[in-house]
Coordinates of C-alpha atoms and ligand atoms in Angstrom, one line a residue:
M1 CA 6.3 1.4 -25.3
K2 CA 8.9 -0.3 -27.7
G3 CA 12.6 -0.6 -27.2
N4 CA 13.9 -0.5 -24.1
M5 CA 11.6 1.8 -21.4
T6 CA 13.4 2.2 -19.1
R7 CA 17.0 3.5 -19.4
G8 CA 17.1 6.8 -19.9
W9 CA 15.4 8.1 -16.5
I10 CA 16.8 5.0 -14.6
G11 CA 20.2 5.6 -16.0
A12 CA 20.3 9.3 -15.1
S13 CA 18.9 9.2 -11.4
L14 CA 22.1 6.0 -10.5
A15 CA 25.1 8.3 -10.8
A16 CA 23.8 10.5 -7.5
I17 CA 22.9 8.3 -5.8
A18 CA 26.2 6.3 -6.3
M19 CA 27.0 5.2 -2.2
V20 CA 25.8 6.9 0.9
G21 CA 28.5 5.8 3.7
L22 CA 26.8 3.7 6.4
G23 CA 25.8 5.1 9.7
A24 CA 26.7 4.3 12.7
S25 CA 27.0 1.1 14.1
A26 CA 24.3 0.1 16.3
P27 CA 24.2 -1.2 20.5
V28 CA 23.7 -4.4 20.5
L29 CA 20.8 -5.4 22.9
A30 CA 22.4 -8.9 24.2
Q31 CA 19.2 -10.9 25.4
N32 CA 18.1 -10.7 21.4
A33 CA 21.5 -11.5 19.9
A34 CA 20.6 -14.6 18.2
G35 CA 17.4 -12.9 16.2
P36 CA 13.4 -14.4 15.4
T37 CA 14.2 -17.7 14.4
S38 CA 11.9 -19.4 11.3
Q39 CA 9.9 -21.2 14.1
D40 CA 8.9 -18.2 15.0
I41 CA 8.3 -16.3 11.5
V42 CA 5.8 -19.2 11.6
N43 CA 4.4 -18.2 14.7
D44 CA 4.3 -14.2 13.9
A45 CA 0.4 -12.8 13.7
S46 CA 0.2 -14.5 17.8
T47 CA 3.2 -11.7 18.3
P48 CA 1.5 -8.8 19.0
G49 CA 5.1 -7.6 20.4
D50 CA 6.8 -7.5 17.0
V51 CA 6.0 -8.0 12.8
I52 CA 9.1 -10.2 11.9
S53 CA 6.8 -11.4 8.3
Y54 CA 6.3 -9.8 5.4
G55 CA 2.3 -9.6 6.0
L56 CA 1.9 -10.3 9.9
G57 CA 2.7 -14.1 9.3
P58 CA 3.3 -16.3 6.5
Q59 CA 0.2 -16.6 5.1
A60 CA 0.5 -13.4 4.9
Q61 CA -3.1 -12.9 5.6
R62 CA -2.3 -8.9 7.3
F63 CA -5.2 -9.5 10.8
S64 CA -3.5 -8.7 13.6
A65 CA -5.7 -9.6 16.7
L66 CA -5.0 -6.6 19.0
T67 CA -8.4 -4.6 20.2
T68 CA -6.5 -1.8 22.0
L69 CA -6.7 -0.2 19.7
N70 CA -10.1 -0.2 17.4
A71 CA -13.3 1.0 15.8
G72 CA -14.5 3.5 19.0
N73 CA -11.4 5.2 19.7
V74 CA -8.8 5.1 16.3
K75 CA -10.0 8.5 16.1
K76 CA -7.6 9.2 18.5
L77 CA -4.4 7.9 17.0
V78 CA -1.5 10.3 16.4
P79 CA 1.4 10.5 14.6
A80 CA 4.5 8.9 17.1
F81 CA 7.4 10.9 14.8
A82 CA 8.0 10.4 10.7
S83 CA 11.6 8.8 9.8
S84 CA 12.6 10.8 6.6
L85 CA 14.7 8.2 3.7
G86 CA 16.3 11.5 2.3
G87 CA 18.3 11.3 -1.1
E88 CA 17.8 13.2 -4.5
K89 CA 15.2 10.5 -5.9
Q90 CA 12.1 9.7 -4.1
R91 CA 9.5 7.5 -6.6
G92 CA 7.4 4.9 -5.2
Q93 CA 7.8 4.0 -1.5
E94 CA 6.2 0.5 -1.7
S95 CA 7.7 -1.6 1.1
Q96 CA 5.9 -3.0 4.7
P97 CA 8.1 -2.2 7.6
L98 CA 9.8 -5.0 9.9
V99 CA 9.6 -4.2 13.8
Y100 CA 12.0 -6.0 16.4
D101 CA 14.1 -5.2 19.7
G102 CA 13.7 -1.3 19.2
T103 CA 13.9 -0.9 15.4
I104 CA 11.9 -0.7 12.2
Y105 CA 14.0 -1.5 9.2
V106 CA 12.2 -0.8 5.9
T107 CA 13.2 -0.8 2.7
G108 CA 13.0 2.0 0.0
S109 CA 13.1 2.7 -3.9
Y110 CA 16.2 2.4 -5.1
S111 CA 17.6 -0.7 -3.0
R112 CA 18.1 0.4 -0.4
V113 CA 17.3 -0.9 3.4
F114 CA 17.2 1.8 6.0
A115 CA 17.6 0.7 10.4
F116 CA 15.6 3.2 12.5
D117 CA 15.4 3.4 16.3
S118 CA 11.6 2.6 17.2
R119 CA 10.7 4.7 20.0
T120 CA 12.3 7.7 18.5
G121 CA 12.8 7.2 15.1
E122 CA 16.2 8.1 14.6
K123 CA 18.0 6.7 12.2
K124 CA 20.2 4.1 13.3
W125 CA 22.3 2.7 9.6
E126 CA 21.1 2.9 5.8
Y127 CA 22.6 0.9 3.2
D128 CA 22.2 1.5 -0.4
A129 CA 23.3 -1.0 -2.7
R130 CA 25.3 0.7 -5.6
L131 CA 23.6 0.0 -8.8
P132 CA 24.5 -0.3 -11.6
D133 CA 23.5 1.6 -15.5
G134 CA 21.0 -0.2 -17.1
I135 CA 18.6 -1.8 -14.8
M136 CA 15.2 -2.5 -16.3
P137 CA 12.9 -2.7 -14.1
C138 CA 9.4 -2.4 -15.7
C139 CA 7.5 -0.3 -13.7
D140 CA 9.3 2.2 -11.5
V141 CA 12.4 1.8 -9.2
V142 CA 10.7 0.0 -5.7
N143 CA 11.4 -2.6 -3.1
R144 CA 8.1 -4.2 -0.9
G145 CA 10.2 -5.3 1.8
A146 CA 12.7 -7.3 3.6
A147 CA 13.0 -10.8 5.2
I148 CA 14.6 -11.1 9.1
H149 CA 15.6 -14.8 10.5
G150 CA 18.8 -13.8 12.8
D151 CA 21.0 -11.4 12.8
K152 CA 20.2 -10.5 8.9
I153 CA 18.1 -8.4 7.3
I154 CA 17.5 -9.7 3.6
F155 CA 16.3 -8.1 0.8
A156 CA 16.3 -8.4 -2.8
T157 CA 17.9 -5.5 -5.5
L158 CA 17.2 -4.3 -8.9
D159 CA 19.8 -5.6 -10.0
A160 CA 19.0 -9.1 -9.2
H161 CA 20.9 -9.5 -6.3
L162 CA 19.9 -11.0 -2.9
I163 CA 21.9 -9.3 -0.3
A164 CA 21.7 -10.3 3.1
L165 CA 22.8 -7.0 5.7
N166 CA 23.6 -7.0 9.8
R167 CA 21.1 -6.2 11.5
H168 CA 23.1 -4.5 13.9
T169 CA 25.5 -2.5 11.9
G170 CA 23.9 -3.1 8.3
K171 CA 27.0 -4.3 6.7
V172 CA 26.8 -7.1 4.6
I173 CA 27.4 -10.6 5.2
W174 CA 26.6 -12.4 2.0
N175 CA 25.5 -11.0 -1.8
K176 CA 25.1 -13.4 -4.4
T177 CA 23.5 -12.3 -7.7
I178 CA 20.8 -14.3 -8.1
A179 CA 19.8 -13.6 -12.0
D180 CA 21.4 -11.3 -15.3
Y181 CA 20.1 -8.0 -14.6
Q182 CA 21.3 -7.9 -18.9
A183 CA 19.0 -10.2 -19.7
G184 CA 16.2 -7.9 -18.1
Y185 CA 16.0 -10.1 -14.8
S186 CA 15.2 -7.0 -11.8
A187 CA 14.5 -8.1 -8.3
T188 CA 11.4 -6.3 -6.1
A189 CA 9.7 -8.6 -3.5
A190 CA 10.0 -9.4 -0.4
P191 CA 12.0 -12.4 1.0
L192 CA 10.5 -15.3 2.3
I193 CA 11.6 -17.3 4.9
V194 CA 10.9 -20.8 5.5
N195 CA 12.5 -23.6 7.6
D196 CA 15.9 -21.6 6.9
M197 CA 15.6 -21.0 3.0
V198 CA 15.0 -17.8 1.8
V199 CA 12.6 -18.1 -0.7
F200 CA 12.5 -16.0 -4.0
G201 CA 11.0 -15.1 -6.7
N202 CA 12.3 -13.3 -10.0
S203 CA 10.8 -9.9 -12.2
G204 CA 11.7 -9.4 -15.1
G205 CA 7.9 -10.5 -17.6
E206 CA 8.2 -8.2 -20.7
F207 CA 11.6 -9.0 -21.4
G208 CA 11.1 -12.7 -22.5
I209 CA 13.1 -13.7 -18.7
T210 CA 12.0 -17.6 -17.6
G211 CA 10.1 -17.4 -14.0
A212 CA 11.6 -19.1 -11.6
I213 CA 11.3 -19.7 -7.1
Q214 CA 14.7 -20.0 -5.8
A215 CA 15.5 -21.5 -2.3
R216 CA 18.4 -20.3 -0.4
D217 CA 20.6 -21.5 3.3
V218 CA 19.7 -18.2 4.7
N219 CA 23.0 -18.1 6.7
T220 CA 25.7 -18.5 3.7
G221 CA 23.1 -17.3 0.8
E222 CA 23.8 -20.5 -0.9
L223 CA 21.7 -22.6 -4.0
I224 CA 19.4 -24.8 -2.0
W225 CA 16.8 -25.4 -5.0
E226 CA 15.1 -23.6 -8.2
R227 CA 12.2 -24.4 -10.0
P228 CA 11.6 -21.9 -13.5
T229 CA 7.9 -21.3 -13.6
I230 CA 7.9 -23.0 -17.5
E231 CA 6.7 -25.7 -19.6
G232 CA 10.5 -27.1 -19.9
N233 CA 13.0 -25.9 -17.7
I234 CA 15.2 -28.4 -15.4
G235 CA 14.8 -27.8 -12.4
T236 CA 17.8 -28.2 -9.8
L237 CA 18.3 -29.9 -6.3
H238 CA 21.8 -29.0 -4.2
G239 CA 22.5 -28.4 -7.6
Q240 CA 22.0 -31.1 -9.7
P241 CA 18.7 -31.8 -12.1
N242 CA 16.1 -32.2 -10.1
G243 CA 13.1 -32.7 -12.8
M244 CA 11.6 -30.7 -15.8
T245 CA 8.8 -28.5 -14.9
G246 CA 5.4 -29.8 -16.5
K247 CA 6.0 -31.3 -20.3
L248 CA 8.2 -30.0 -23.3
N249 CA 6.3 -28.7 -26.1
A250 CA 2.4 -29.7 -24.1
T251 CA 1.3 -25.8 -23.5
W252 CA 4.2 -24.3 -25.9
V253 CA 5.2 -24.0 -30.0
G254 CA 8.9 -25.0 -30.7
D255 CA 12.0 -22.7 -28.7
Q256 CA 8.5 -20.1 -27.1
W257 CA 9.1 -21.8 -23.9
K258 CA 12.8 -20.4 -23.7
T259 CA 11.4 -16.5 -23.4
G260 CA 7.9 -17.4 -22.4
G261 CA 8.0 -15.4 -19.2
G262 CA 6.0 -16.6 -15.8
A263 CA 8.0 -13.9 -14.5
T264 CA 7.6 -14.8 -9.5
W265 CA 8.2 -10.6 -8.8
L266 CA 5.8 -11.0 -6.2
G267 CA 6.7 -13.3 -3.8
G268 CA 5.2 -16.0 -2.2
T269 CA 3.4 -17.5 0.8
Y270 CA 3.9 -20.5 2.9
D271 CA 1.5 -22.3 5.1
P272 CA 2.4 -24.5 8.1
D273 CA 0.0 -26.5 7.7
T274 CA -0.2 -28.0 4.4
N275 CA 3.6 -27.4 4.4
L276 CA 3.3 -25.9 0.9
I277 CA 4.6 -22.8 -0.4
Y278 CA 2.2 -20.6 -2.6
M279 CA 4.0 -18.1 -5.4
G280 CA 2.1 -16.5 -8.5
T281 CA 3.0 -16.2 -11.8
G282 CA 3.6 -13.4 -14.4
N283 CA 2.0 -12.5 -17.9
P284 CA 3.6 -15.4 -20.9
G285 CA 6.5 -13.1 -23.4
P286 CA 5.2 -11.6 -25.7
W287 CA 2.2 -9.9 -25.3
N288 CA 0.7 -10.6 -27.9
S289 CA -1.2 -13.6 -27.5
H290 CA -1.4 -14.7 -30.8
L291 CA 2.0 -15.4 -31.0
R292 CA 2.2 -18.4 -29.0
P293 CA -0.4 -20.9 -29.5
G294 CA -1.7 -23.0 -26.5
D295 CA -2.2 -22.3 -22.2
N296 CA 1.3 -21.7 -22.0
L297 CA 1.9 -22.9 -18.7
Y298 CA 2.3 -22.5 -16.3
T299 CA 1.9 -18.6 -16.9
S300 CA -0.6 -16.6 -15.2
S301 CA -0.7 -19.0 -12.5
T302 CA -0.6 -20.1 -8.7
L303 CA 1.7 -22.5 -7.5
A304 CA 1.5 -25.1 -4.8
I305 CA 5.4 -25.6 -3.9
D306 CA 7.0 -28.7 -2.0
P307 CA 9.6 -25.5 0.4
A308 CA 12.3 -29.6 0.6
T309 CA 12.4 -29.9 -3.3
G310 CA 11.1 -27.2 -5.4
V311 CA 9.3 -29.9 -7.1
I312 CA 5.6 -28.1 -8.4
K313 CA 2.5 -30.2 -6.2
W314 CA -1.1 -28.5 -8.3
H315 CA -1.0 -25.8 -10.3
Y316 CA -3.8 -23.9 -11.1
Q317 CA -3.8 -21.3 -14.3
T318 CA -6.3 -17.6 -13.1
T319 CA -5.6 -17.1 -17.3
P320 CA -4.6 -19.6 -19.6
H321 CA -3.0 -17.8 -22.9
D322 CA -3.1 -14.7 -21.6
G323 CA -3.6 -11.7 -24.3
W324 CA -4.1 -8.6 -21.6
D325 CA -1.1 -8.9 -19.9
F326 CA -2.6 -10.5 -16.7
D327 CA 0.2 -11.6 -14.5
G328 CA -1.6 -14.2 -12.5
V329 CA 1.3 -13.4 -9.7
N330 CA -0.6 -11.7 -6.7
E331 CA -0.6 -13.7 -3.2
F332 CA -2.6 -16.7 -2.7
I333 CA -4.1 -16.3 1.1
P334 CA -4.7 -19.5 2.9
F335 CA -7.8 -19.1 5.7
D336 CA -10.6 -21.9 6.3
A337 CA -14.5 -21.3 6.1
T338 CA -17.7 -24.0 5.9
I339 CA -19.0 -24.1 2.4
N340 CA -21.9 -25.5 1.5
G341 CA -21.8 -27.0 5.6
K342 CA -18.6 -29.0 5.1
A343 CA -15.5 -27.2 6.7
M344 CA -12.6 -26.5 4.4
K345 CA -8.9 -25.2 3.8
L346 CA -9.0 -22.5 2.0
G347 CA -7.1 -20.6 0.1
A348 CA -8.2 -17.4 -2.2
K349 CA -6.6 -14.8 -4.6
A350 CA -7.6 -11.9 -6.1
D351 CA -6.2 -11.5 -9.4
R352 CA -5.1 -8.9 -11.9
N353 CA -8.3 -9.8 -14.3
G354 CA -10.6 -9.2 -12.1
Y355 CA -12.0 -12.6 -10.1
F356 CA -11.8 -13.3 -7.1
F357 CA -10.6 -17.2 -7.1
V358 CA -11.3 -19.1 -4.0
L359 CA -9.5 -22.9 -4.2
D360 CA -8.7 -26.0 -2.1
R361 CA -5.3 -25.1 -0.2
T362 CA -4.4 -28.9 -0.4
T363 CA -5.0 -30.3 -3.7
G364 CA -5.3 -26.8 -6.0
K365 CA -9.1 -28.2 -6.8
F366 CA -11.8 -25.0 -7.8
V367 CA -14.0 -23.6 -5.3
S368 CA -15.6 -20.8 -7.2
A369 CA -14.3 -17.6 -9.1
N370 CA -16.3 -14.1 -8.4
K371 CA -15.4 -10.1 -10.1
F372 CA -14.3 -8.1 -8.1
V373 CA -14.8 -5.0 -10.6
L374 CA -16.8 -3.5 -12.2
Q375 CA -16.2 -4.6 -15.4
T376 CA -14.4 -7.6 -17.0
T377 CA -14.6 -7.5 -20.8
W378 CA -12.2 -10.5 -21.5
A379 CA -14.3 -13.5 -19.2
D380 CA -17.8 -13.9 -18.4
G381 CA -17.4 -16.1 -15.5
Y382 CA -15.1 -19.4 -14.6
N383 CA -16.7 -22.7 -14.9
A384 CA -17.2 -24.2 -12.3
K385 CA -16.3 -27.9 -13.3
T386 CA -13.5 -27.3 -15.3
G387 CA -12.6 -24.5 -13.2
R388 CA -11.6 -22.4 -17.3
P389 CA -12.8 -18.5 -17.8
N390 CA -15.7 -18.4 -20.1
F391 CA -13.7 -16.1 -22.9
I392 CA -15.2 -13.3 -25.1
D393 CA -13.0 -14.5 -28.2
A394 CA -14.6 -10.9 -29.9
N395 CA -13.1 -9.1 -27.2
R396 CA -9.2 -10.2 -27.9
P397 CA -6.6 -8.0 -29.2
G398 CA -6.1 -9.0 -33.2
A399 CA -3.1 -11.0 -34.6
P400 CA -1.0 -8.6 -37.0
E401 CA -1.2 -9.0 -40.7
G402 CA 2.1 -9.0 -41.8
A403 CA 3.9 -5.4 -40.4
E404 CA 0.2 -4.1 -40.1
K405 CA -1.2 -3.8 -35.9
G406 CA -3.5 -6.4 -35.0
K407 CA -7.9 -5.3 -34.3
S408 CA -7.6 -2.5 -31.3
V409 CA -9.8 -4.2 -28.6
F410 CA -11.4 -2.4 -25.0
A411 CA -10.7 -4.4 -22.5
S412 CA -10.8 -4.5 -18.4
P413 CA -9.5 -4.3 -16.0
S414 CA -6.4 -2.5 -18.1
F415 CA -3.3 -4.7 -17.6
L416 CA -2.8 -2.7 -14.1
G417 CA -5.1 -4.8 -13.4
G418 CA -8.4 -5.1 -11.0
K419 CA -5.8 -5.2 -8.4
N420 CA -1.8 -5.3 -9.1
W421 CA 1.0 -5.9 -6.7
M422 CA -0.9 -4.9 -3.5
P423 CA -1.8 -6.8 -0.9
M424 CA -5.2 -7.2 0.4
A425 CA -6.0 -8.5 4.5
Y426 CA -8.3 -11.5 5.6
S427 CA -9.5 -10.2 9.2
K428 CA -10.1 -13.5 11.3
Q429 CA -12.7 -12.0 13.1
T430 CA -14.9 -11.2 10.7
G431 CA -14.0 -13.6 8.3
L432 CA -14.2 -11.1 4.8
F433 CA -11.4 -10.2 2.7
Y434 CA -10.3 -6.4 1.7
I435 CA -9.0 -6.1 -1.6
P436 CA -7.6 -3.1 -3.1
S437 CA -9.5 -2.4 -6.6
N438 CA -9.2 -0.8 -9.1
D439 CA -12.0 0.5 -12.0
W440 CA -10.7 1.3 -15.5
G441 CA -9.5 -0.2 -18.8
M442 CA -7.6 0.1 -21.6
D443 CA -7.1 0.0 -25.8
I444 CA -5.3 -2.5 -26.7
W445 CA -3.7 -3.7 -30.3
N446 CA -1.2 -5.5 -30.5
E447 CA 1.7 -5.3 -32.9
P448 CA 4.8 -7.7 -34.6
I449 CA 7.7 -8.8 -32.5
A450 CA 11.0 -10.8 -32.1
Y451 CA 12.8 -11.6 -29.3
K452 CA 16.7 -9.5 -27.8
K453 CA 18.1 -9.9 -25.0
G454 CA 17.7 -7.3 -22.4
A455 CA 14.9 -5.5 -24.9
A456 CA 11.1 -5.7 -24.1
Y457 CA 9.0 -7.4 -25.3
L458 CA 5.6 -7.1 -25.5
G459 CA 4.1 -6.8 -29.0
A460 CA 1.5 -4.7 -28.3
E461 CA 0.6 -1.2 -27.6
F462 CA -2.0 0.3 -25.1
T463 CA -3.6 3.1 -23.8
I464 CA -5.4 3.5 -20.8
R465 CA -8.8 5.0 -20.2
P466 CA -10.9 5.7 -16.7
I467 CA -14.1 3.5 -17.2
A468 CA -16.5 5.3 -13.7
P469 CA -16.9 8.8 -13.2
D470 CA -15.5 9.1 -9.5
H471 CA -13.2 6.7 -9.2
I472 CA -10.9 4.6 -9.7
G473 CA -10.1 3.3 -6.8
A474 CA -11.9 1.1 -4.4
L475 CA -10.9 -0.9 -0.9
R476 CA -13.9 -3.8 -0.9
A477 CA -15.0 -6.1 1.3
M478 CA -15.0 -9.1 -0.4
D479 CA -17.2 -12.3 1.2
P480 CA -15.5 -15.6 0.6
T481 CA -18.0 -17.8 1.1
T482 CA -20.7 -16.4 -1.2
G483 CA -18.5 -14.4 -3.9
K484 CA -20.5 -11.2 -3.1
I485 CA -19.2 -7.9 -2.6
V486 CA -20.7 -7.0 1.2
W487 CA -19.2 -3.4 1.1
E488 CA -16.9 -1.0 -1.0
Y489 CA -15.0 2.6 -0.7
K490 CA -14.2 4.5 -3.6
N491 CA -11.3 6.6 -3.4
K492 CA -10.6 9.3 -7.2
A493 CA -7.1 8.1 -8.0
P494 CA -6.0 4.4 -8.2
L495 CA -5.4 2.6 -5.0
W496 CA -1.7 1.5 -4.7
G497 CA -0.7 0.3 -1.8
G498 CA -1.2 -2.3 1.2
V499 CA -4.8 -3.6 3.9
L500 CA -3.9 -4.1 7.8
T501 CA -7.1 -5.6 9.7
T502 CA -6.9 -5.9 13.1
A503 CA -9.4 -7.5 15.8
G504 CA -10.4 -4.3 16.5
N505 CA -13.1 -4.0 13.7
L506 CA -10.3 -2.3 11.4
V507 CA -8.9 -1.3 8.1
F508 CA -5.7 0.4 7.3
T509 CA -5.1 1.5 3.8
G510 CA -3.2 4.5 2.1
T511 CA -4.1 6.4 -0.8
P512 CA -2.8 8.1 -3.5
E513 CA -4.1 11.9 -2.6
G514 CA -1.6 11.3 0.4
Y515 CA -3.9 9.8 3.6
L516 CA -3.7 7.4 5.8
K517 CA -7.4 5.1 6.4
A518 CA -8.8 3.5 8.9
F519 CA -12.4 2.0 8.6
D520 CA -15.1 -0.1 9.9
A521 CA -14.2 -3.6 9.0
K522 CA -18.3 -4.6 9.4
T523 CA -19.7 -2.1 7.3
G524 CA -16.6 0.3 5.2
E525 CA -17.6 3.9 6.9
E526 CA -13.9 5.5 7.0
L527 CA -13.0 6.4 10.7
W528 CA -9.7 8.5 10.8
K529 CA -7.0 9.7 8.5
F530 CA -3.6 11.4 8.7
Q531 CA -2.1 13.4 5.7
T532 CA 1.5 12.2 5.6
G533 CA 2.9 14.6 2.9
S534 CA 3.1 12.5 -0.5
G535 CA 0.6 9.2 -2.4
V536 CA 0.9 6.1 0.1
V537 CA 1.0 2.9 -1.5
G538 CA 3.3 0.7 1.5
S539 CA 1.4 -1.3 3.3
P540 CA 0.1 -1.0 7.4
I541 CA 1.7 -2.7 9.9
T542 CA 0.2 -2.6 13.8
W543 CA 2.0 -3.7 17.0
V544 CA 2.4 -3.3 20.9
Q545 CA 5.4 -1.8 22.6
D546 CA 5.9 -0.6 26.0
G547 CA 1.6 -1.0 26.2
E548 CA 0.9 0.5 24.5
Q549 CA -0.8 -0.4 20.3
Y550 CA 1.0 1.3 17.1
V551 CA 0.6 2.0 12.5
A552 CA 3.4 2.2 10.5
V553 CA 3.5 2.5 6.9
M554 CA 5.3 4.5 4.2
S555 CA 4.4 7.4 2.7
G556 CA 6.0 8.4 -1.1
W557 CA 4.5 8.7 -4.6
G558 CA 5.5 6.5 -7.7
G559 CA 5.1 3.4 -8.7
A560 CA 3.5 1.5 -12.2
V561 CA 0.4 3.7 -12.2
P562 CA 2.3 7.4 -12.9
L563 CA 4.5 5.6 -15.6
W564 CA 2.2 3.5 -17.5
G565 CA -1.6 6.1 -16.1
G566 CA -2.1 7.2 -19.3
E567 CA -5.5 8.6 -19.3
V568 CA -6.2 8.5 -15.2
A569 CA -3.1 10.7 -14.8
K570 CA -4.9 13.6 -14.1
T571 CA -6.7 11.9 -11.4
F572 CA -3.1 12.3 -9.4
K573 CA -0.8 14.8 -11.7
E574 CA -1.1 17.7 -8.5
I575 CA 0.3 14.6 -5.4
S576 CA 4.4 14.9 -4.3
Q577 CA 6.6 12.7 -4.6
G578 CA 8.3 11.6 -0.6
G579 CA 9.8 9.2 1.0
S580 CA 9.0 8.4 4.5
L581 CA 8.5 6.0 7.1
W582 CA 5.1 7.4 9.4
V583 CA 4.4 5.8 13.2
F584 CA 1.3 6.6 14.7
K585 CA 0.1 5.2 17.8
L586 CA -3.0 5.1 20.5
P587 CA -1.7 6.6 24.1
K588 CA -2.5 4.7 26.6
E589 CA -4.5 7.6 28.2
A590 CA -6.5 7.3 25.0
A591 CA -7.3 3.4 25.0
G592 CA -10.9 2.1 26.8
N593 CA -12.7 4.5 25.4
Ligands
CA1 CA1 4.8 -11.0 16.1
CA2 CA1 3.5 -8.2 -16.9

């Protein structure tokens, strides 16, 4: 993994998708012409007729209170329609659909957005971003989803733009450059709407970029505040300096904070109860940890941010001084539970490093960390008092000597993570988190590296390896009050799709083998599956339409695994690419039995 690792195949494919004409305008329905407000988005989880946020609510619990479709009748769930994204190039479809006012909005690979009729699947419009040559996404040309607000659909592009489209026509309302793609920046996360602002993160942690969170006016795209995630950088508010992130050189040596990584590439969640935005941060740069002594704040952390100012209210670092590419970007999901007889406002995160964290979401105070994967070689649990990992020093990849590579170690999880980007779900009915996890390790060794603008900044090489004979993927139900795994479903290929849970005692997730599957939320029993024709790496949703309950998910195999899978690639070598929105429903006559 040296030099520019993606330029070849990205560059070759871009000419082919230069511009597809915009579709015809859809008719505007007068009663919903104004569109969703920020308050509607806060209430998204309690309005089952639409899905207007990434995660079914800004807390991103991915929990639906609907019970029409349930463990008793899910066998009667049938396809309603499928809509193809088309295009010569397909690759990973990691998007979560939105549904509003008779339209399903999805983002596709190569920074595309589609609007489909939610009853017939007919395409209303398509928008294709005009991507330049030389974009540098590390891990496939994916996008995780759009945001909706008022008359706008807002999404981020692989060349680090944020674009607002008219949701009725697909025409551009505003288009802002958020960072310099030639320095390695890109963007793939679904934006978050908070108080009429678009809050979003950047990608590029493998290129020595500086992670940052931006908040922009949803109506104009103008920057309101920016908060860099690396100590030593200065934030802004309304164009004025607004204080340094952390303290200069407290956890970084010399000028290393200028190329320190900490990309915020998965976006964040918002909790109206504490009025905090929670953003995860990626790995420090370079991967070779011997080149950057210190904890390297605020990489591999969860940050709690004041939405009004962008100031960091608290932080918790899941992997101090990371040496394995354990990005800490995973979603931090607010939930309430009683622990040791005390009702608490909590948040949980299943980290790439293999541990499931529960924190006090008001203060960031450490509550617990429990393993959710088979093996963690790099640490043996966490110190309950300090909240720091008990490192196993012998299992950190060694320092290079001169031009020689350092000592190779076997590390588990692999850098692809005990859990990667794919979002988990929390059921208010069972009190369990459902984690799409993977059991795998890697040989990893360090090499010398120097920063060069727009070039990979790793100083490490690796080979991914399986660690179990029968599976890599494992969907696991975690009790956050005990840290125990209640059930697990093992999958041969790595799991790479998001999870949905419902009050109908159901858990949905997709597999690379092409299935959307439904499980009993209490027991893990597999109840239903449907073959979509390509790997499912998107996030499912559910809603009510015309008195019937619907489920939708994107199908289209890709993402980081086929690019970096190494020895585990044999578990998915037969899987075809694709690019389709699949929509299912429980017919009225099948409900209630
Ligand atoms: Ca809703
Ligand atoms: Ca990374």
